[in-house]
Coordinates of N, CA, C and O in Angstrom, one line a residue:
X835 N 144.5 109.4 178.3 CA 142.9 109.0 178.2 C 142.3 109.7 176.9 O 142.7 110.8 176.8
X836 N 141.6 108.9 176.3 CA 141.1 109.3 175.0 C 139.8 110.2 175.3 O 139.1 110.3 176.4
X837 N 139.3 110.9 174.4 CA 138.4 112.1 174.3 C 136.9 111.5 173.9 O 136.9 110.5 173.3
X838 N 135.9 112.1 174.2 CA 134.5 112.0 173.2 C 133.8 111.1 173.9 O 134.2 109.9 174.8
X839 N 132.3 111.0 173.7 CA 131.5 110.0 174.0 C 131.4 109.2 173.1 O 131.8 109.4 171.8
X840 N 130.6 107.8 173.3 CA 130.6 106.7 172.4 C 129.2 106.7 171.8 O 128.2 107.1 172.4
X841 N 129.3 106.5 170.4 CA 128.3 106.3 169.5 C 128.6 105.6 168.4 O 129.7 105.0 168.1
X842 N 127.5 105.1 167.4 CA 127.9 104.4 166.2 C 129.0 105.2 165.4 O 129.9 104.5 164.9
X843 N 128.9 106.4 165.2 CA 130.0 107.2 164.4 C 131.1 107.2 164.9 O 132.2 106.9 164.4
X844 N 131.2 107.2 166.4 CA 132.3 107.3 167.2 C 132.9 106.2 167.1 O 134.4 105.7 167.0
X845 N 132.4 104.9 167.2 CA 132.9 103.6 167.0 C 133.5 103.3 165.5 O 134.7 102.8 165.4
X846 N 132.8 103.9 164.7 CA 133.1 103.7 163.0 C 134.4 104.4 162.8 O 135.6 104.3 162.4
X847 N 134.5 105.9 163.4 CA 135.7 106.6 163.2 C 136.9 106.1 164.0 O 138.0 106.1 163.6
X848 N 136.6 105.7 165.3 CA 137.8 105.1 166.0 C 138.3 103.9 165.1 O 139.5 103.7 165.1
X849 N 137.4 103.0 164.6 CA 137.8 102.0 164.0 C 138.9 102.3 162.8 O 139.8 101.7 162.4
X850 N 138.3 103.3 161.9 CA 138.8 103.7 160.9 C 140.4 104.2 161.1 O 141.1 104.0 160.6
X851 N 140.6 105.1 162.2 CA 141.6 105.6 163.0 C 142.7 104.5 163.3 O 143.8 104.4 162.9
X852 N 142.2 103.4 163.9 CA 142.8 102.2 164.4 C 143.4 101.7 163.1 O 144.7 101.2 162.9
X853 N 142.7 101.4 162.2 CA 142.9 100.6 161.0 C 143.9 101.4 160.0 O 145.1 100.6 159.9
X854 N 143.8 102.7 160.1 CA 145.0 103.6 159.3 C 146.0 103.6 160.1 O 147.2 103.2 159.4
X855 N 145.9 103.5 161.3 CA 147.2 103.6 162.1 C 148.1 102.2 162.2 O 149.3 102.2 161.9
X856 N 147.3 101.2 162.2 CA 148.0 99.9 162.0 C 148.4 99.9 160.4 O 149.8 99.2 160.3
X857 N 147.9 100.3 159.4 CA 148.4 100.1 157.9 C 149.8 101.1 157.9 O 150.7 100.4 157.4
X858 N 149.8 102.0 158.4 CA 150.9 103.1 158.5 C 151.9 102.5 159.3 O 153.3 102.7 158.9
X859 N 151.6 102.1 160.4 CA 152.7 101.4 161.3 C 153.5 100.4 160.4 O 154.5 100.2 160.5
X860 N 152.6 99.4 159.8 CA 153.1 98.5 159.1 C 154.0 98.8 157.9 O 155.0 98.4 157.8
X861 N 153.4 100.0 157.1 CA 154.4 100.4 156.4 C 155.6 101.3 156.7 O 156.7 101.1 156.0
X862 N 155.4 102.1 157.7 CA 156.5 103.0 158.0 C 157.5 102.3 159.2 O 158.5 102.7 159.5
X863 N 157.0 101.1 159.8 CA 158.0 100.3 160.8 C 157.9 101.2 162.2 O 158.6 100.4 163.1
X864 N 157.7 102.2 162.4 CA 157.7 103.0 163.6 C 156.4 104.0 163.6 O 156.5 104.9 162.7
X865 N 156.0 104.3 165.0 CA 155.2 105.3 165.2 C 155.7 106.7 165.0 O 155.0 107.6 164.2
X866 N 157.1 106.9 165.1 CA 157.6 108.1 165.2 C 157.6 108.7 163.6 O 157.8 109.9 163.3
X867 N 157.5 107.6 162.7 CA 157.5 108.0 161.2 C 156.0 108.3 160.6 O 156.0 108.5 159.4
X868 N 155.0 108.5 161.6 CA 153.6 108.7 161.2 C 153.4 110.2 161.7 O 153.6 110.3 162.9
X869 N 152.5 110.8 161.0 CA 151.9 112.1 161.1 C 150.5 112.0 161.4 O 150.0 111.1 160.9
X870 N 149.8 112.9 162.2 CA 148.4 112.9 162.3 C 147.9 113.3 160.9 O 146.5 112.6 160.8
X871 N 148.4 113.9 160.0 CA 147.6 114.6 158.9 C 147.6 113.1 157.8 O 146.7 113.1 157.2
X872 N 148.9 112.3 158.1 CA 148.9 111.3 157.1 C 147.9 110.2 157.6 O 146.9 109.7 156.8
X873 N 147.6 109.8 158.9 CA 146.5 109.2 159.3 C 145.3 109.5 159.3 O 144.3 108.6 158.8
X874 N 145.0 110.8 159.4 CA 143.7 111.2 158.8 C 143.3 111.2 157.6 O 142.2 110.6 157.2
X875 N 144.3 111.2 156.8 CA 144.0 111.1 155.2 C 143.6 109.9 154.9 O 142.8 109.4 154.3
X876 N 144.6 108.9 155.6 CA 144.3 107.4 155.4 C 143.1 106.9 156.0 O 142.2 106.1 155.3
X877 N 142.6 107.4 157.0 CA 141.2 107.1 157.5 C 140.3 107.9 156.9 O 138.9 107.5 157.2
X878 N 140.4 108.7 156.0 CA 139.3 109.4 155.1 C 138.7 110.5 156.2 O 137.3 110.6 156.2
X879 N 139.4 110.9 157.2 CA 138.7 111.8 158.3 C 139.6 113.1 158.3 O 140.8 113.3 157.6
X880 N 139.1 114.3 158.9 CA 139.9 115.5 159.0 C 140.7 115.3 160.2 O 140.5 114.5 161.1
X881 N 141.8 116.1 160.3 CA 142.6 116.2 161.6 C 141.6 116.8 162.8 O 141.8 116.0 163.9
X882 N 140.8 117.6 162.5 CA 139.9 117.8 163.8 C 139.2 116.5 164.1 O 138.8 116.6 165.5
X883 N 138.4 115.6 163.2 CA 138.0 114.5 163.7 C 139.1 113.6 164.3 O 138.6 113.1 165.5
X884 N 140.1 113.5 164.0 CA 141.2 112.7 164.9 C 141.1 113.2 166.3 O 141.0 112.6 167.3
X885 N 141.4 114.6 166.4 CA 141.8 115.4 167.9 C 140.2 115.3 168.6 O 140.4 115.4 169.7
X886 N 139.1 115.0 167.9 CA 138.0 114.8 168.7 C 138.0 113.5 169.5 O 137.4 113.4 170.9
X887 N 139.0 112.6 169.0 CA 138.9 111.1 169.7 C 140.3 111.1 170.5 O 140.1 110.3 171.5
X888 N 141.3 111.7 170.0 CA 142.5 111.4 170.6 C 143.5 112.8 170.5 O 143.2 113.6 169.5
X889 N 144.4 112.8 171.6 CA 145.1 113.9 171.7 C 146.4 113.9 170.9 O 147.0 114.6 170.6
X890 N 146.8 112.5 170.8 CA 147.9 112.3 170.0 C 148.0 111.0 169.4 O 147.1 110.2 169.7
X891 N 149.0 110.4 168.3 CA 149.2 109.1 168.0 C 149.5 108.2 169.1 O 149.0 107.0 168.9
X892 N 150.0 108.5 170.0 CA 150.4 107.4 171.1 C 149.1 106.9 171.7 O 148.9 105.7 172.2
X893 N 148.0 107.6 171.8 CA 146.6 107.3 172.3 C 146.1 106.4 171.6 O 145.4 105.2 172.0
X894 N 146.3 106.3 170.2 CA 145.7 105.2 169.4 C 146.4 104.1 169.8 O 145.6 103.0 169.9
X895 N 147.6 103.9 169.8 CA 148.3 102.8 170.2 C 147.9 102.1 171.5 O 147.8 101.0 171.8
X896 N 148.0 103.2 172.3 CA 147.6 102.9 173.9 C 146.1 102.1 173.9 O 145.8 101.1 174.7
X897 N 145.1 102.9 173.1 CA 143.9 102.2 173.1 C 143.8 100.8 172.4 O 143.1 99.9 173.0
X898 N 144.6 100.7 171.3 CA 144.7 99.2 170.7 C 145.1 98.3 171.8 O 144.6 97.2 172.0
X899 N 146.2 98.8 172.5 CA 146.8 97.8 173.5 C 145.7 97.6 174.6 O 145.5 96.3 175.0
X900 N 145.0 98.3 175.1 CA 144.1 98.5 176.0 C 143.1 97.6 175.6 O 142.6 96.5 176.5
X901 N 142.6 97.5 174.4 CA 141.5 96.9 174.2 C 141.8 95.3 174.0 O 141.1 94.3 174.4
X902 N 143.1 94.9 173.6 CA 143.5 93.8 173.3 C 143.6 93.2 175.2 O 143.4 92.0 175.1
X903 N 144.2 94.1 175.8 CA 144.5 93.3 177.2 C 143.1 93.3 177.7 O 143.1 92.2 178.6
X904 N 142.1 94.2 177.6 CA 140.7 94.0 178.2 C 140.2 92.7 177.8 O 139.8 92.1 178.7
X905 N 140.3 92.3 176.7 CA 139.6 91.0 176.1 C 140.6 89.8 176.8 O 139.8 88.7 177.0
X906 N 141.8 90.0 176.6 CA 142.6 88.8 176.8 C 142.7 88.4 178.2 O 142.8 87.2 178.8
X907 N 142.6 89.5 179.2 CA 142.9 89.3 180.8 C 141.6 89.5 181.6 O 142.0 89.8 182.9
X908 N 140.6 89.6 181.0 CA 139.4 90.0 181.6 C 139.1 89.0 183.0 O 139.3 87.9 182.8
X909 N 138.7 89.6 183.9 CA 138.6 89.2 185.1 C 137.3 87.9 185.1 O 136.9 87.5 186.2
X910 N 136.5 88.5 184.2 CA 135.1 88.0 184.4 C 135.2 86.4 183.9 O 134.1 85.8 184.0
X911 N 136.2 86.0 183.5 CA 136.4 84.6 183.5 C 136.5 83.7 184.4 O 137.4 83.9 185.3
X912 N 135.8 82.5 184.8 CA 135.9 81.8 186.0 C 136.3 80.2 185.2 O 136.1 80.0 184.4
X913 N 137.5 79.8 185.9 CA 138.0 78.7 185.4 C 137.9 77.4 186.5 O 138.7 77.5 187.4
X914 N 136.9 76.8 186.2 CA 136.5 75.5 187.1 C 137.0 74.2 186.6 O 137.1 73.4 187.1
X915 N 136.8 74.3 185.3 CA 136.9 72.8 184.5 C 137.7 73.4 183.4 O 137.8 74.3 183.0
X916 N 138.1 72.2 182.7 CA 138.9 72.2 181.3 C 137.7 73.0 180.2 O 138.3 73.8 179.4
X917 N 136.4 73.0 180.3 CA 135.8 73.5 179.5 C 135.7 75.1 179.7 O 135.4 75.6 178.8
X918 N 135.9 75.6 180.9 CA 136.0 76.9 181.1 C 137.1 77.4 180.4 O 137.2 78.5 179.9
X919 N 138.4 76.7 180.7 CA 139.7 77.2 179.8 C 139.5 77.3 178.6 O 139.8 78.2 177.7
X920 N 138.8 76.2 177.9 CA 138.6 76.2 176.4 C 137.7 77.4 175.9 O 137.9 77.9 175.0
X921 N 136.7 77.6 176.8 CA 135.9 78.6 176.4 C 136.6 79.9 176.5 O 136.7 80.8 175.5
X922 N 137.6 80.3 177.3 CA 138.4 81.4 177.6 C 139.4 81.5 176.2 O 139.3 82.2 175.5
X923 N 139.9 80.6 175.8 CA 140.7 80.5 174.5 C 139.9 80.5 173.4 O 140.2 81.3 172.4
X924 N 138.6 80.1 173.2 CA 137.7 80.3 172.0 C 137.4 81.7 172.0 O 137.4 82.2 170.9
X925 N 137.1 82.5 173.3 CA 136.9 83.8 173.2 C 138.0 84.7 172.7 O 137.9 85.6 172.0
X926 N 139.1 84.4 173.3 CA 140.5 85.0 172.7 C 140.6 84.8 171.1 O 140.7 85.9 170.4
X927 N 140.4 83.8 170.7 CA 140.7 83.5 169.1 C 139.5 84.2 168.5 O 139.6 84.6 167.2
X928 N 138.2 84.1 168.8 CA 137.2 84.7 168.3 C 137.5 86.4 168.2 O 137.3 87.1 167.2
X929 N 137.9 86.8 169.3 CA 138.3 88.3 169.3 C 139.7 88.5 168.2 O 139.4 89.6 167.4
X930 N 140.6 87.7 168.2 CA 141.5 87.6 167.3 C 141.0 87.7 165.8 O 141.5 88.6 164.8
X931 N 140.2 86.8 165.6 CA 139.5 87.0 164.1 C 138.8 87.9 163.8 O 138.9 88.4 162.7
X932 N 138.2 88.5 164.8 CA 137.3 89.6 164.4 C 138.1 90.9 164.1 O 137.6 91.5 163.5
X933 N 139.2 90.9 164.8 CA 140.1 92.1 164.5 C 141.5 91.7 163.6 O 142.2 92.5 163.6
X934 N 141.1 90.8 162.9 CA 142.6 90.2 162.1 C 143.1 91.2 161.4 O 144.4 91.2 161.2
X935 N 142.4 92.0 160.4 CA 142.9 92.9 159.6 C 143.9 93.9 160.2 O 145.0 94.4 160.0
X936 N 143.2 94.3 161.5 CA 144.1 95.6 162.1 C 145.2 94.6 162.7 O 146.3 95.5 162.7
X937 N 145.3 93.8 163.4 CA 146.3 93.0 164.0 C 147.3 92.5 163.2 O 148.6 92.5 163.5
X938 N 147.1 92.2 161.8 CA 147.9 91.6 160.9 C 148.7 92.8 160.5 O 149.9 92.7 160.4
X939 N 148.3 94.1 160.0 CA 148.8 95.2 159.9 C 149.7 95.6 161.1 O 150.9 95.8 161.0
X940 N 149.2 95.7 162.2 CA 149.9 96.0 163.5 C 151.1 95.2 163.6 O 152.2 95.9 164.1
X941 N 151.0 94.0 163.7 CA 152.1 93.0 164.1 C 153.1 92.7 163.1 O 153.8 92.0 163.2
X942 N 152.7 93.4 161.8 CA 153.6 93.0 160.7 C 155.0 93.9 160.8 O 155.9 93.8 160.2
X943 N 154.8 95.0 161.8 CA 155.8 95.7 161.9 C 156.8 95.3 163.0 O 156.3 94.6 163.8
X944 N 157.9 95.9 162.9 CA 158.7 95.4 164.2 C 158.4 96.3 165.6 O 158.9 96.0 166.6
X945 N 157.5 97.4 165.4 CA 157.3 98.5 166.6 C 156.7 97.6 167.8 O 157.1 98.0 169.0
X946 N 155.6 96.5 167.6 CA 154.9 96.1 168.6 C 155.6 94.9 169.5 O 155.1 94.3 170.3
X947 N 156.9 94.9 169.3 CA 157.5 93.6 169.9 C 157.4 93.6 171.3 O 157.1 92.8 172.2
X948 N 157.5 94.9 172.1 CA 157.3 95.0 173.5 C 155.9 94.9 173.9 O 155.7 94.1 174.9
X949 N 155.0 95.2 173.2 CA 153.5 95.2 173.4 C 153.3 93.5 173.3 O 152.6 93.2 174.2
X950 N 153.8 92.8 172.4 CA 153.5 91.3 172.3 C 153.9 90.7 173.4 O 153.6 89.6 174.1
X951 N 155.2 90.9 173.9 CA 155.8 90.7 174.9 C 155.1 90.8 176.2 O 155.1 89.9 177.2
X952 N 154.7 91.9 176.2 CA 153.6 92.4 177.4 C 152.4 91.4 177.4 O 151.9 90.8 178.4
X953 N 151.8 91.1 176.4 CA 150.7 90.2 176.4 C 151.1 88.9 176.6 O 150.2 88.4 177.2
X954 N 152.2 88.4 176.2 CA 152.7 86.9 176.2 C 152.6 87.0 177.8 O 152.3 86.0 178.3
X955 N 153.4 87.9 178.6 CA 153.5 87.7 179.9 C 152.3 87.9 180.6 O 152.1 87.0 181.6
X956 N 151.3 88.5 180.3 CA 150.0 88.7 181.0 C 149.3 87.7 180.8 O 148.8 87.0 181.9
X957 N 149.3 87.0 179.8 CA 148.8 85.8 179.4 C 149.2 84.6 180.3 O 148.3 83.9 181.1
X958 N 150.4 84.5 180.4 CA 151.2 83.5 181.1 C 151.0 83.5 182.6 O 150.5 82.5 183.3
X959 N 151.1 84.9 183.1 CA 150.8 85.1 184.4 C 149.3 84.8 184.9 O 149.0 84.2 185.9
X960 N 148.3 85.2 184.0 CA 146.8 85.1 184.3 C 146.7 83.3 184.3 O 146.0 82.7 185.3
X961 N 147.3 82.3 183.4 CA 147.0 81.1 183.5 C 148.1 80.4 184.6 O 147.4 79.6 185.3
X962 N 149.0 81.0 185.0 CA 149.8 80.5 186.3 C 148.9 80.7 187.5 O 148.9 80.0 188.4
X963 N 148.3 81.8 187.6 CA 147.5 82.1 188.7 C 146.1 81.2 188.9 O 145.9 80.8 189.7
X964 N 145.7 80.8 187.7 CA 144.5 79.7 187.5 C 145.2 78.6 188.0 O 144.6 77.7 188.7
X965 N 146.3 78.2 187.5 CA 147.0 76.8 188.0 C 147.1 76.6 189.5 O 146.8 75.8 190.3
X966 N 147.6 78.0 190.2 CA 147.7 77.9 191.6 C 146.4 78.0 192.1 O 146.3 77.1 193.3
X967 N 145.3 78.7 191.6 CA 144.0 78.4 192.4 C 143.6 77.1 192.4 O 142.9 76.6 193.3
X968 N 144.0 76.2 191.4 CA 143.5 74.9 191.2 C 144.5 73.8 192.2 O 144.3 72.7 191.9
X969 N 145.4 74.5 192.7 CA 146.3 73.8 193.8 C 147.5 73.1 192.8 O 148.3 72.2 193.4
X970 N 147.8 73.7 191.5 CA 148.7 73.0 190.9 C 150.1 73.9 191.3 O 150.4 75.2 191.1
X971 N 150.8 73.4 192.0 CA 152.4 74.1 192.3 C 153.4 73.2 191.7 O 154.6 73.4 192.1
X972 N 153.3 72.7 190.5 CA 154.4 71.6 190.0 C 155.1 72.6 189.1 O 154.8 73.2 188.2
X973 N 156.5 72.7 189.3 CA 157.6 73.1 188.4 C 157.3 72.8 186.9 O 157.6 73.5 186.2
X974 N 157.2 71.3 186.8 CA 157.1 70.9 185.3 C 155.7 71.4 184.5 O 155.9 71.9 183.5
X975 N 154.7 71.6 185.3 CA 153.6 72.2 184.8 C 153.7 73.6 184.4 O 153.4 74.0 183.5
X976 N 154.4 74.3 185.4 CA 155.0 76.0 185.2 C 155.7 76.0 183.8 O 155.4 76.9 183.1
X977 N 156.6 74.9 183.7 CA 157.6 75.1 182.8 C 156.9 74.6 181.5 O 157.2 75.4 180.4
X978 N 155.9 73.7 181.6 CA 155.3 73.3 180.3 C 154.5 74.6 179.7 O 154.3 74.9 178.4
X979 N 153.8 74.9 180.8 CA 152.7 76.1 180.3 C 153.7 77.2 179.6 O 153.3 78.0 178.8
X980 N 154.8 77.7 180.5 CA 155.9 78.8 179.9 C 156.0 78.4 178.4 O 156.2 79.3 177.6
X981 N 156.6 77.2 178.1 CA 157.0 77.0 176.5 C 155.6 76.9 175.8 O 155.7 77.4 174.7
X982 N 154.5 76.4 176.2 CA 153.3 76.6 175.5 C 153.0 78.0 175.0 O 152.6 78.4 173.9
X983 N 153.0 78.8 176.1 CA 152.5 80.3 175.9 C 153.6 81.0 175.0 O 153.0 81.7 174.0
X984 N 154.8 80.5 175.4 CA 155.8 81.4 174.5 C 155.9 80.7 173.2 O 156.0 81.7 172.2
X985 N 155.6 79.7 172.9 CA 155.4 79.2 171.4 C 154.2 79.7 170.7 O 154.3 80.0 169.5
X986 N 153.2 79.7 171.4 CA 152.1 80.3 170.7 C 152.3 81.7 170.2 O 151.8 82.0 169.3
X987 N 152.9 82.4 171.1 CA 153.0 83.9 170.8 C 154.1 84.1 169.6 O 153.9 84.8 168.8
X988 N 155.0 83.1 169.5 CA 155.9 83.3 168.7 C 155.3 82.7 167.3 O 155.7 83.6 166.2
X989 N 154.3 81.5 167.3 CA 153.8 81.3 166.3 C 152.8 82.4 165.8 O 152.5 82.8 164.6
X990 N 152.1 83.2 166.7 CA 151.3 84.1 166.3 C 151.9 85.2 165.8 O 151.4 85.9 164.6
X991 N 153.1 85.8 165.8 CA 153.8 86.7 165.5 C 154.1 86.4 164.0 O 154.0 87.1 163.1
X992 N 154.5 85.0 163.9 CA 154.9 84.6 162.3 C 153.6 84.4 161.5 O 153.4 84.8 160.2
X993 N 152.6 84.3 162.2 CA 151.2 84.0 161.4 C 150.7 85.5 160.9 O 150.6 85.6 159.7
X994 N 150.8 86.4 161.8 CA 150.4 87.7 161.3 C 151.3 88.2 160.5 O 151.3 89.3 159.7
X995 N 152.8 87.9 160.3 CA 153.7 88.6 159.2 C 153.8 87.5 158.2 O 154.8 87.8 157.5
X996 N 152.9 86.5 158.0 CA 152.8 85.7 156.8 C 154.0 85.1 156.8 O 154.5 84.6 155.6
X997 N 154.5 84.4 157.8 CA 156.1 83.8 157.6 C 155.7 82.1 158.0 O 156.7 81.3 157.8
X998 N 154.3 81.8 158.2 CA 154.1 80.6 158.3 C 152.8 80.0 157.5 O 152.2 80.9 157.4
X999 N 152.6 78.8 157.2 CA 151.6 78.4 156.5 C 150.5 77.7 157.4 O 150.0 76.7 157.0
X1000 N 150.1 78.4 158.5 CA 149.0 77.8 159.3 C 148.1 78.8 159.5 O 148.3 80.0 159.2
X1001 N 146.8 78.5 160.0 CA 145.7 79.4 160.1 C 145.7 79.8 161.6 O 146.1 78.9 162.3
X1002 N 144.8 80.6 161.7 CA 144.5 81.2 163.3 C 143.8 80.0 163.9 O 143.9 79.5 164.9
X1003 N 143.1 79.1 163.1 CA 142.3 77.9 163.6 C 143.1 76.8 164.1 O 143.2 76.1 165.0
X1004 N 144.4 76.7 163.3 CA 145.4 75.7 163.6 C 145.9 76.1 164.8 O 146.3 75.1 165.7
X1005 N 146.2 77.2 165.1 CA 146.9 77.6 166.1 C 145.9 77.5 167.6 O 146.3 77.0 168.5
X1006 N 144.7 77.7 167.2 CA 143.6 77.9 168.4 C 143.5 76.4 168.4 O 143.4 75.9 169.8
X1007 N 143.4 75.6 167.5 CA 143.1 74.0 168.1 C 144.2 73.4 168.7 O 144.1 72.6 169.6
X1008 N 145.6 73.7 168.2 CA 146.6 73.2 169.1 C 146.7 73.3 170.3 O 146.8 72.9 171.4
X1009 N 146.4 75.0 170.5 CA 146.5 75.5 172.2 C 145.6 74.8 172.8 O 145.7 74.4 174.0
X1010 N 144.4 74.8 172.2 CA 143.3 74.1 173.0 C 143.6 72.6 173.5 O 143.3 72.3 174.5
X1011 N 144.2 72.0 172.4 CA 144.6 70.6 172.7 C 145.4 70.5 173.6 O 145.5 69.4 174.7
X1012 N 146.5 71.2 173.7 CA 147.6 71.1 174.6 C 147.1 71.5 176.1 O 147.7 70.9 177.0
X1013 N 146.6 72.6 176.0 CA 145.9 72.9 177.5 C 144.9 71.9 178.0 O 145.1 71.6 179.2
X1014 N 144.2 71.2 177.2 CA 143.5 70.3 177.5 C 144.2 69.0 178.4 O 144.1 68.5 179.4
X1015 N 145.3 68.7 177.4 CA 146.1 67.7 178.0 C 146.9 68.1 179.2 O 146.8 67.2 180.3
X1016 N 147.4 69.5 179.1 CA 147.9 69.8 180.6 C 146.9 69.9 181.8 O 147.4 69.5 182.9
X1017 N 145.9 70.2 181.7 CA 144.7 70.3 182.6 C 144.5 68.9 183.2 O 144.4 68.8 184.2
X1018 N 144.3 68.0 182.2 CA 143.9 66.6 182.4 C 145.2 65.8 183.3 O 145.0 65.2 184.3
X1019 N 146.5 66.3 182.9 CA 147.5 65.6 183.6 C 147.9 66.3 185.0 O 148.1 65.4 186.0
X1020 N 147.7 67.6 185.1 CA 147.8 68.2 186.4 C 146.9 68.3 187.4 O 147.1 68.5 188.6
X1021 N 145.6 68.6 187.0 CA 144.5 68.7 188.0 C 144.0 67.3 188.4 O 143.5 66.4 187.6
X1022 N 144.1 67.3 189.7 CA 143.4 65.9 190.3 C 142.0 66.0 190.6 O 141.4 66.8 190.8

């Protein structure tokens, strides 16, 4: 668990620490190659300031992961129509755009592979549960969704690593289009 109370200064310092963490992770490839001193220097804060917010580097990574999971898998979304699903996808991609520089750095290293797999699995399970709530028990629908989510996360990995010439909007538009087709095909 992280330390401290929240304020504008806290938010700014946490964001600086997270951005420095992502940059260093991208450069060094592994958290074990990063020191608190390096991170504090990169974030333009003191080591003491770092320890006001975090007990160790693992907490920085855990907080980034929790932030993403909170946004992607929030229970606040209700899914009654294709419009609800599209709104959910829009909010995910808005979040990804707002945090793009951090995630581009973070995901350009090999370190977060397990993390991305966890996100992919979480999103897939979330949409599977929505399908079941809507009475969709079709194996083809589940298979189609699995291919769609796996493919989307594979392209997102490549996008953040600058390995493909698509934009975040391209990925967003394609995912929204395919989800609309699936929803229309399987929801009676």
